Coordinates of C-alpha atoms and ligand atoms in Angstrom, one line a residue:
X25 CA -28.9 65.7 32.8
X26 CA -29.2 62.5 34.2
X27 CA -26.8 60.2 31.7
X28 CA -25.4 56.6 31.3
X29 CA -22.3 55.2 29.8
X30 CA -21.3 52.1 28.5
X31 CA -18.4 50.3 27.2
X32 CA -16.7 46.9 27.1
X33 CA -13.4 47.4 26.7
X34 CA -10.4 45.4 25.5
X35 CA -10.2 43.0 28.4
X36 CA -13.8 41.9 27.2
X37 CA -14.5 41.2 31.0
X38 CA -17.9 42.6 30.9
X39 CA -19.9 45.8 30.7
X40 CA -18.8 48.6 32.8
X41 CA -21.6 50.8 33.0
X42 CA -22.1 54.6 35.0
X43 CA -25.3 56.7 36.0
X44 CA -24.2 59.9 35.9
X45 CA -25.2 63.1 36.3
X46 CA -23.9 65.8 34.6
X47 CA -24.7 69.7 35.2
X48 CA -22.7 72.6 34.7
X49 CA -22.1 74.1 31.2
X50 CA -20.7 72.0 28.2
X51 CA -17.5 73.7 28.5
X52 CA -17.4 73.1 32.6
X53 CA -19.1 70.3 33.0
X54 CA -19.6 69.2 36.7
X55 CA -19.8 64.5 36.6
X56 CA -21.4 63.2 39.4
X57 CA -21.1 59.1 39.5
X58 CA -25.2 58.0 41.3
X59 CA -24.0 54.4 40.7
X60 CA -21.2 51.7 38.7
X61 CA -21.5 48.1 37.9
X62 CA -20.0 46.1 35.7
X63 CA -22.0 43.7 34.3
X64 CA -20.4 40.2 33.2
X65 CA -20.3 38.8 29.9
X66 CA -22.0 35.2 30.4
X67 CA -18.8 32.8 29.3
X68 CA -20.0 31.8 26.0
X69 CA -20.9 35.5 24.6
X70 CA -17.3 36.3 26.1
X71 CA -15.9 33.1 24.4
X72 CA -17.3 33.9 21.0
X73 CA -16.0 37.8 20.7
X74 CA -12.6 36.6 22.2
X75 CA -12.7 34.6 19.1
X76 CA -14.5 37.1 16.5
X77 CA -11.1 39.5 17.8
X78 CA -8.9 36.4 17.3
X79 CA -9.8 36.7 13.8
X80 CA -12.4 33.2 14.0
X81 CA -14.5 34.3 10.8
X82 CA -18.1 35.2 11.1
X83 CA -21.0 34.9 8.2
X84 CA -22.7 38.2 8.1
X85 CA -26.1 36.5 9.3
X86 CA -23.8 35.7 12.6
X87 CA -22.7 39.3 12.7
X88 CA -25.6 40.7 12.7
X89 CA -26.9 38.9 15.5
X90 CA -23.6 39.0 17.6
X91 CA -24.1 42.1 16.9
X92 CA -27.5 42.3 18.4
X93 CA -26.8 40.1 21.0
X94 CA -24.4 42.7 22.8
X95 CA -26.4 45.1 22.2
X96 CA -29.1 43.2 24.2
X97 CA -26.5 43.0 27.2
X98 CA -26.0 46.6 26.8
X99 CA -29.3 47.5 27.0
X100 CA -29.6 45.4 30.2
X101 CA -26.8 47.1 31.7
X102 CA -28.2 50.3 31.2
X103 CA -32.4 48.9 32.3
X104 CA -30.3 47.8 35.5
X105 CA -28.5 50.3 36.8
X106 CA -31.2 52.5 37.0
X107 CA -33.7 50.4 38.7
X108 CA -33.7 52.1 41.7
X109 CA -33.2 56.3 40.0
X110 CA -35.1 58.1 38.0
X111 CA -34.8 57.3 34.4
X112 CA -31.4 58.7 32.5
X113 CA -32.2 61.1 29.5
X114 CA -29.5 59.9 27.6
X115 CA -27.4 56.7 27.2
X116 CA -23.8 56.7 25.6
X117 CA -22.7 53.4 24.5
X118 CA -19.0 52.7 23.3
X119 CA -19.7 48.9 22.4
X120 CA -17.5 46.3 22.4
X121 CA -14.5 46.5 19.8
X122 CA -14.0 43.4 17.6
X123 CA -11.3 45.1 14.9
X124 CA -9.1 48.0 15.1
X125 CA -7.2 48.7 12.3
X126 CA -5.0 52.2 12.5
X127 CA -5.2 54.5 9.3
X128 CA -1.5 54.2 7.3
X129 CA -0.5 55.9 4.8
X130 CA -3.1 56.9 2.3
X131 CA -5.7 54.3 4.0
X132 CA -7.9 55.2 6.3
X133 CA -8.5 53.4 9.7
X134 CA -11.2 50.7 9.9
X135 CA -12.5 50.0 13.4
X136 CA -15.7 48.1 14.8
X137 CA -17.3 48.2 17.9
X138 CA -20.5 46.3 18.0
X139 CA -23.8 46.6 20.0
X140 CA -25.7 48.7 17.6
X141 CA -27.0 51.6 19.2
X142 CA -30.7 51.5 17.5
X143 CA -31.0 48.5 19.2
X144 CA -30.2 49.7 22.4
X145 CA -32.5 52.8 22.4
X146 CA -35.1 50.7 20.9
X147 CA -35.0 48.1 23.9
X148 CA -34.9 50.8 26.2
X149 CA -36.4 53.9 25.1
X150 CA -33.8 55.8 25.8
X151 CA -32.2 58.1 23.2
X152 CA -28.8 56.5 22.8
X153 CA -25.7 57.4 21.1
X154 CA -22.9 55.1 19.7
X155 CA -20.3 54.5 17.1
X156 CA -17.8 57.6 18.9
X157 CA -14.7 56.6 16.6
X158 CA -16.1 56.7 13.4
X159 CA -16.2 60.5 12.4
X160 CA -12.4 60.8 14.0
X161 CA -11.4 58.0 11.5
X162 CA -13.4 59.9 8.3
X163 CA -10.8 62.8 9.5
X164 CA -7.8 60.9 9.1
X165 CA -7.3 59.9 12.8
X166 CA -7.1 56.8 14.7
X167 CA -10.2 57.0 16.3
X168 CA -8.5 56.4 19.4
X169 CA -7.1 57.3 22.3
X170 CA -10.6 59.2 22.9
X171 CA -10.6 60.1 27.1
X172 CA -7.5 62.2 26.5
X173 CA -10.1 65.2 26.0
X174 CA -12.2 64.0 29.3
X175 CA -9.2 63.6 31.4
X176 CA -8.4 67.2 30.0
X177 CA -11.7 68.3 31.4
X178 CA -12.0 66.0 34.5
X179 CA -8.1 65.8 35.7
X180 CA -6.1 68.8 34.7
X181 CA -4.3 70.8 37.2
X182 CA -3.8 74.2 37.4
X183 CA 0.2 74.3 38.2
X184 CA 1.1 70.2 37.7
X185 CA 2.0 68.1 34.6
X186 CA 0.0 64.9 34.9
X187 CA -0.4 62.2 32.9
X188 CA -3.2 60.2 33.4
X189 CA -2.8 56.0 32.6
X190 CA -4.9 53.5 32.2
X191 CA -4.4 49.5 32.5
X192 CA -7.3 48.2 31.0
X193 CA -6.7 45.5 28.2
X194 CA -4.5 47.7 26.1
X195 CA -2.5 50.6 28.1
X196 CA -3.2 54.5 27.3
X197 CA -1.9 57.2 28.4
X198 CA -3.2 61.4 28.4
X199 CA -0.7 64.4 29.1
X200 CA -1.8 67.0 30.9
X201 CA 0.4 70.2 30.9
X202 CA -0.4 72.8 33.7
X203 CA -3.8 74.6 33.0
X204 CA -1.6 78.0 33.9
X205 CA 0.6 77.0 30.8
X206 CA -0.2 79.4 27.9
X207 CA -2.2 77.6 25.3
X208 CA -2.4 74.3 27.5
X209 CA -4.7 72.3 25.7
X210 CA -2.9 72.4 22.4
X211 CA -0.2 71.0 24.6
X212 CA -2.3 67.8 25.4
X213 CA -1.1 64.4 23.7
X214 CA -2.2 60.6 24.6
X215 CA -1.6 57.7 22.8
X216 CA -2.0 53.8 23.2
X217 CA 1.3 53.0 25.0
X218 CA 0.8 49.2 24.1
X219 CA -0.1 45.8 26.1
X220 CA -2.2 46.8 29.9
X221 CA -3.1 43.5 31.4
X222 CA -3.6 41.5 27.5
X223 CA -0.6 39.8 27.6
X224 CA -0.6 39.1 31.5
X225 CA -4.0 37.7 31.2
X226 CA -3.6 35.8 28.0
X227 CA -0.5 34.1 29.8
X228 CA -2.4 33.0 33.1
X229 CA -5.1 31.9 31.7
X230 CA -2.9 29.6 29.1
X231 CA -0.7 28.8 32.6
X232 CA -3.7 28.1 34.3
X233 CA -5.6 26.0 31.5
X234 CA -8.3 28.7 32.1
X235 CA -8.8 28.4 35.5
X236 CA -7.7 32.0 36.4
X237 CA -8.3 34.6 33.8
X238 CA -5.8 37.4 35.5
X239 CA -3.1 37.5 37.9
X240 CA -5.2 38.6 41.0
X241 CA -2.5 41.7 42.7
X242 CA -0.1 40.7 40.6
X243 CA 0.3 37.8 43.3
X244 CA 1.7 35.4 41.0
X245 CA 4.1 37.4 38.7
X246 CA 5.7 38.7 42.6
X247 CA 6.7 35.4 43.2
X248 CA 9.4 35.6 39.8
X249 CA 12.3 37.7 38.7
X250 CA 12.0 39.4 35.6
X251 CA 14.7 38.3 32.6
X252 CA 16.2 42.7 32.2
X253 CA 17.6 40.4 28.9
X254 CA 14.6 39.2 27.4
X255 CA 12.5 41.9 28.5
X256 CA 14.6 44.4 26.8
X257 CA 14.8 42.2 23.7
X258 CA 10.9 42.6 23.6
X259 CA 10.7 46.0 24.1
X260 CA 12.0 46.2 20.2
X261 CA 8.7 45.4 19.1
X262 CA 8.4 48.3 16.6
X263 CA 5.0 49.5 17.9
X264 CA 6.9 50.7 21.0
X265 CA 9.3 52.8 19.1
X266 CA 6.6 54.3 17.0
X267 CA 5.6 58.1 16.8
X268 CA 2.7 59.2 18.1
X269 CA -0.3 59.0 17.1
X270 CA -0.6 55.7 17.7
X271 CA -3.1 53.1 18.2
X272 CA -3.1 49.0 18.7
X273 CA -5.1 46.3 20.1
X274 CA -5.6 42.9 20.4
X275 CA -5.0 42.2 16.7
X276 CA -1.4 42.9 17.4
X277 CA -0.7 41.8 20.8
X278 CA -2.5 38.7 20.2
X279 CA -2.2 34.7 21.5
X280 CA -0.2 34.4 18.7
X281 CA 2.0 36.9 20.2
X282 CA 2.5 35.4 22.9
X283 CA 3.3 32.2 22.1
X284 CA 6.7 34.0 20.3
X285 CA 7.0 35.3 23.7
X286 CA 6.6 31.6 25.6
X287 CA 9.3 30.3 22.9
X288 CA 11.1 33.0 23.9
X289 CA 10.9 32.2 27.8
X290 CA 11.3 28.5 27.3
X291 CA 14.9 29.3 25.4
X292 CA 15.9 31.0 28.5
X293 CA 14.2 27.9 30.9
X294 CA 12.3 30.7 33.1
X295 CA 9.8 29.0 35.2
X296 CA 6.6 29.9 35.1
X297 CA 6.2 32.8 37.9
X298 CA 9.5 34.3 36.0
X299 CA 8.2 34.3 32.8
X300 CA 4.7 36.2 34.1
X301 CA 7.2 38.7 35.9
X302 CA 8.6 39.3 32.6
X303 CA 6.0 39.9 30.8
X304 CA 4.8 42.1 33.8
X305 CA 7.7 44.3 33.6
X306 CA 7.4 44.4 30.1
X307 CA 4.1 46.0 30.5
X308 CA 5.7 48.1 32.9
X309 CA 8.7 48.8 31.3
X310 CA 7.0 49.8 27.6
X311 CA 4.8 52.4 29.9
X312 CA 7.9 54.2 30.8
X313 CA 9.6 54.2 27.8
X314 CA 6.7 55.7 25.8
X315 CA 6.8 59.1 28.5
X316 CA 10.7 58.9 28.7
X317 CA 10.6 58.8 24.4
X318 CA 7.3 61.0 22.8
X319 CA 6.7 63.3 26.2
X320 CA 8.3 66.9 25.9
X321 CA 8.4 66.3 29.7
X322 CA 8.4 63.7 32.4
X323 CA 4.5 64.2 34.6
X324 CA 5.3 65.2 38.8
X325 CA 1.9 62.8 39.0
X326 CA 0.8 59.8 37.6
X327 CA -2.9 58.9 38.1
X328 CA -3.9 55.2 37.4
X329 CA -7.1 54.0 36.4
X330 CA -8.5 50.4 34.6
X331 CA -8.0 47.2 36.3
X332 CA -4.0 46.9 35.9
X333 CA -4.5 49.6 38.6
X334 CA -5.2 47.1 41.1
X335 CA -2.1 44.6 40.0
X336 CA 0.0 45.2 43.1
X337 CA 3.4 44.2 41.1
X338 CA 3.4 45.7 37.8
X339 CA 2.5 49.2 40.1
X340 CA 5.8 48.4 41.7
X341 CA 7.5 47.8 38.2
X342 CA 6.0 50.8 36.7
X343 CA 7.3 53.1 39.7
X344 CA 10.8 51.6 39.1
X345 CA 10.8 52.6 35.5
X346 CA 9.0 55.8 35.9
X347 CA 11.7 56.9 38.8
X348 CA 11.5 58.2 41.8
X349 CA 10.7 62.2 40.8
X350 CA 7.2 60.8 39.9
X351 CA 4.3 59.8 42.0
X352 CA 2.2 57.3 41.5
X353 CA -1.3 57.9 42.8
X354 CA -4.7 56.2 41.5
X355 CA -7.6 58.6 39.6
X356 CA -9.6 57.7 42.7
X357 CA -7.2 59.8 44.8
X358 CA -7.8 62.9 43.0
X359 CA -11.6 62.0 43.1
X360 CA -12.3 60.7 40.0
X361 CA -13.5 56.5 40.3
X362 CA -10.5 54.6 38.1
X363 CA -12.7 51.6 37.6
X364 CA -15.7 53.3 35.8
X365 CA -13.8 56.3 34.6
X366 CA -14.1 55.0 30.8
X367 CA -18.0 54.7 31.5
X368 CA -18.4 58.3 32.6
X369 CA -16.6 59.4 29.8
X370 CA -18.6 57.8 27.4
X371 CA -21.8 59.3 29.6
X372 CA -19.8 62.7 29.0
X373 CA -19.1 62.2 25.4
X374 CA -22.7 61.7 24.7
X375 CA -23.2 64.4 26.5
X376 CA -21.2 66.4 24.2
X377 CA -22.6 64.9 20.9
X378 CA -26.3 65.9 22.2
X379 CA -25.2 69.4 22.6
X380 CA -23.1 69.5 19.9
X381 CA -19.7 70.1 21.0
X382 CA -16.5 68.2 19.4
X383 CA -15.5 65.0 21.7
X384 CA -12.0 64.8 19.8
X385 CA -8.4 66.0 20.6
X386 CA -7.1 66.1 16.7
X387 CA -3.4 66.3 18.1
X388 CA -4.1 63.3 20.0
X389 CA -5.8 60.9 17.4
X390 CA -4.1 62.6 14.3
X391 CA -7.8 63.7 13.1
X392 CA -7.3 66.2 10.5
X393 CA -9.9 68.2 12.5
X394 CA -12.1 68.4 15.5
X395 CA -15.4 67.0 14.9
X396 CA -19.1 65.9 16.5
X397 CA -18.7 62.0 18.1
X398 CA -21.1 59.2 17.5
X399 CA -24.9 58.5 15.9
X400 CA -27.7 59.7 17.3
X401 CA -30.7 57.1 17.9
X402 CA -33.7 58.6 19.6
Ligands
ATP11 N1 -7.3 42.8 41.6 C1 -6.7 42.8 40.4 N2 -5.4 42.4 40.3 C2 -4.7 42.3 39.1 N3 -5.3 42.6 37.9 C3 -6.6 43.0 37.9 C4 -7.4 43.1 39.1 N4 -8.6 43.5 38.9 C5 -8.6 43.7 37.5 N5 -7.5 43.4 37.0 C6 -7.1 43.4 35.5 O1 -7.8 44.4 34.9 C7 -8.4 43.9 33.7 C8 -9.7 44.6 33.4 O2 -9.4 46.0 33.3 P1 -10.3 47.0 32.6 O3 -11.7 46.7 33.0 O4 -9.8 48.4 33.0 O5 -10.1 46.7 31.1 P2 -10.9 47.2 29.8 O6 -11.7 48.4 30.2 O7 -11.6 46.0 29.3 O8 -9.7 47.5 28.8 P3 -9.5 48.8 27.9 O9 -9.2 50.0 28.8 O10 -8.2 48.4 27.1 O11 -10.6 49.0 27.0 C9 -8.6 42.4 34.0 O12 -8.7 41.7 32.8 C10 -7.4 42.1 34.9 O13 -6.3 41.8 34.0
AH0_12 C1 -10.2 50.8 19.4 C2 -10.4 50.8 20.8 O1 -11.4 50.2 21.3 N1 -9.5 51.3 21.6 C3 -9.5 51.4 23.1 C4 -8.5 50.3 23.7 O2 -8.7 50.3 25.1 C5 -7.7 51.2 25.6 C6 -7.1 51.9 24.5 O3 -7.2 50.8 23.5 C7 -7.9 53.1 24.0 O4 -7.3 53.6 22.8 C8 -9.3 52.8 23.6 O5 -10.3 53.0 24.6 C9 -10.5 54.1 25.3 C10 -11.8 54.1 26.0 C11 -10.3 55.5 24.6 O6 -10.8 55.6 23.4 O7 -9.8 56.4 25.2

């Protein structure tokens, strides 16, 4: 079956969208990627959802056609990529998230991702399917971390531990016991492990007066030191020391964030390039700590995916904090393309829904229950 998948994630950089194809049976499926782009945001539509997940309030006349308008992009994405291939039988669209709010307590979680999915099918004529966290979050669960059961599926090995990470706005991580392990998969957990590249990017583009909107290989951050003091006085931030399951986003780490964090810095006179290798390590440093604190066991292999993957310093920084029994390899390595792995698994998820098979990992998103993801639109 010849399927697409969509999804603007957290570093709202643009659409990263997959044409895959998928054969093999539901339980072993075979992904092939037949093409990735990511399409960019133009700089005002960016602009206003930076500021819609800022907390900027919105009439509902203006939601509803922000709302449209991403889906519009979407549906682009998806006419484009397919120009030149037979057409897909299936979209899956993740959307853009605006709000993310994790169940507590007796309160469920509230979550948004916009780009409606009946628009999409409708522009295209594609049957399209959308809206994958909210049956996980009518169970209880966070509706996130949702790869975990794709990397599961796509990444496992038979005798390793691996833990699959990505560095995409917000970081997330999948463990992966041994396939060989009795009862394996009910050994799989993942969890949002905090800040990927949001705080990194927020501070060179404030640095930068928005002239650079991410420290390209880490190049700038290499050129500090990292302040172990401060960096260990952040990594109190409570979300780090939180159980699993967990979930955050940009309502937490936030500009208002890290402006406590600039104070911070400015109290200790780093300079600039310091201050980015701080928060860098940070980053870095909160990775490790989550597998050294909630992981029965530390990984052999650590496969990176998402955009941090390319930041040539905080891979450094991470390595040092994982230690040296652990090796650091990219998704790509193991044959599995790190930059549009979150499209394929929303091609795959899709996938799922249309032959209804459960998408969720209930350990993993604290989901009372395994359950069909997302809303058909034919
Ligand atoms: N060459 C590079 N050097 C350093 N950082 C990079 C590089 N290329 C991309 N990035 C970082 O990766 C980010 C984009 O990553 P990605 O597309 O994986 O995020 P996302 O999918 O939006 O986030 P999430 O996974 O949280 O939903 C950019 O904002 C930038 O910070
Ligand atoms: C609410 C939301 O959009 N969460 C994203 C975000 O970006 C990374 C991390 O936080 C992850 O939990 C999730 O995305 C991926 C695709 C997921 O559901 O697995």
């Amino acid at each position: 079956m010849l399927v697409i998948g969509l999804i603007s994630g957290t570093s709202v950089d643009g659409i990263d969208t997959a044409l895959v194809e998928i054969s093999g049976t539901v339980e072993s499926p075979q992904v092939q990627l037949l093409a990735g782009e990511t399409y960019p945001y133009s700089p005002r539509l960016r602009e206003t959802i930076l500021q819609v997940c800022g907390g900027e309030k919105l009439d509902l006349e203006a939601l509803a056609s922000l709302d449209d308008d991403i889906a519009a992009e979407f549906a682009r994405a998806a006419l484009n990529i397919q120009k030149e291939a037979p057409k897909a039988q299936l979209i899956g669209s993740h959307g853009q998230t605006v709000f993310h709010r994790p169940p507590a307590n007796d309160r469920l979680g509230y979550t948004v991702q916009l780009g409606r999915g009946a628009a999409i099918a409708k522009i295209t004529r594609i049957p399209t399917i959308s809206n994958f966290r909210a049956a996980d979050i009518a169970q209880a669960g966070h509706g996130a971390p949702l790869v975990p059961k794709i990397d599961a599926y796509l990444l496992s090995h038979p005798t390793k531990t691996r833990c699959v990470q990505n560095i995409g706005g917000i970081g997330n991580l999948t463990y992966l016991p041994p396939r060989q392990r009795e009862n394996w998969q009910q050994k799989i957990f993942g969890w949002d492990t905090g800040p990927g590249n949001v705080l990194i990017d927020l501070a060179v583009q404030f640095l930068s007066q928005g002239q650079q909107t991410y420290d390209h290989n880490g190049q700038w951050s290499a050129q500090g030191q990292p302040c172990s003091e401060l960096v260990h006085k952040w990594l109190q931030e409570p979300y780090f020391q939180q159980y699993p399951p967990k979930s955050t986003g940009r309502e937490l780490f936030s500009p208002a964030y890290l402006a406590q964090l600039r104070e911070d810095a400015q109290a200790y006179s780093l300079s600039d390039a310091d201050w980015l290798a701080s928060l860098t390590d940070l980053t870095a440093i909160s990775i490790a700590h989550s597998y050294q604190t909630f992981l029965p066991e530390m990984p052999a292999e650590v496969l990176l995916c998402g955009g941090g993957a390319r930041n040539a310093y905080l891979r450094q920084r991470l390595l040092a904090h994982l230690g040296s029994n652990v090796k650091l390899l990219t998704t790509d390595e193991v044959g599995l393309n790190s930059d549009f792995k979150e499209a394929i698994a929303f091609a795959l998820l899709a996938y799922w829904r249309w032959h209804n098979f459960p998408g969720n990992l209930p350990q993993v998103t604290g989901a009372k229950a395994a359950v069909l993801l997302g809303e058909i639109y034919r």
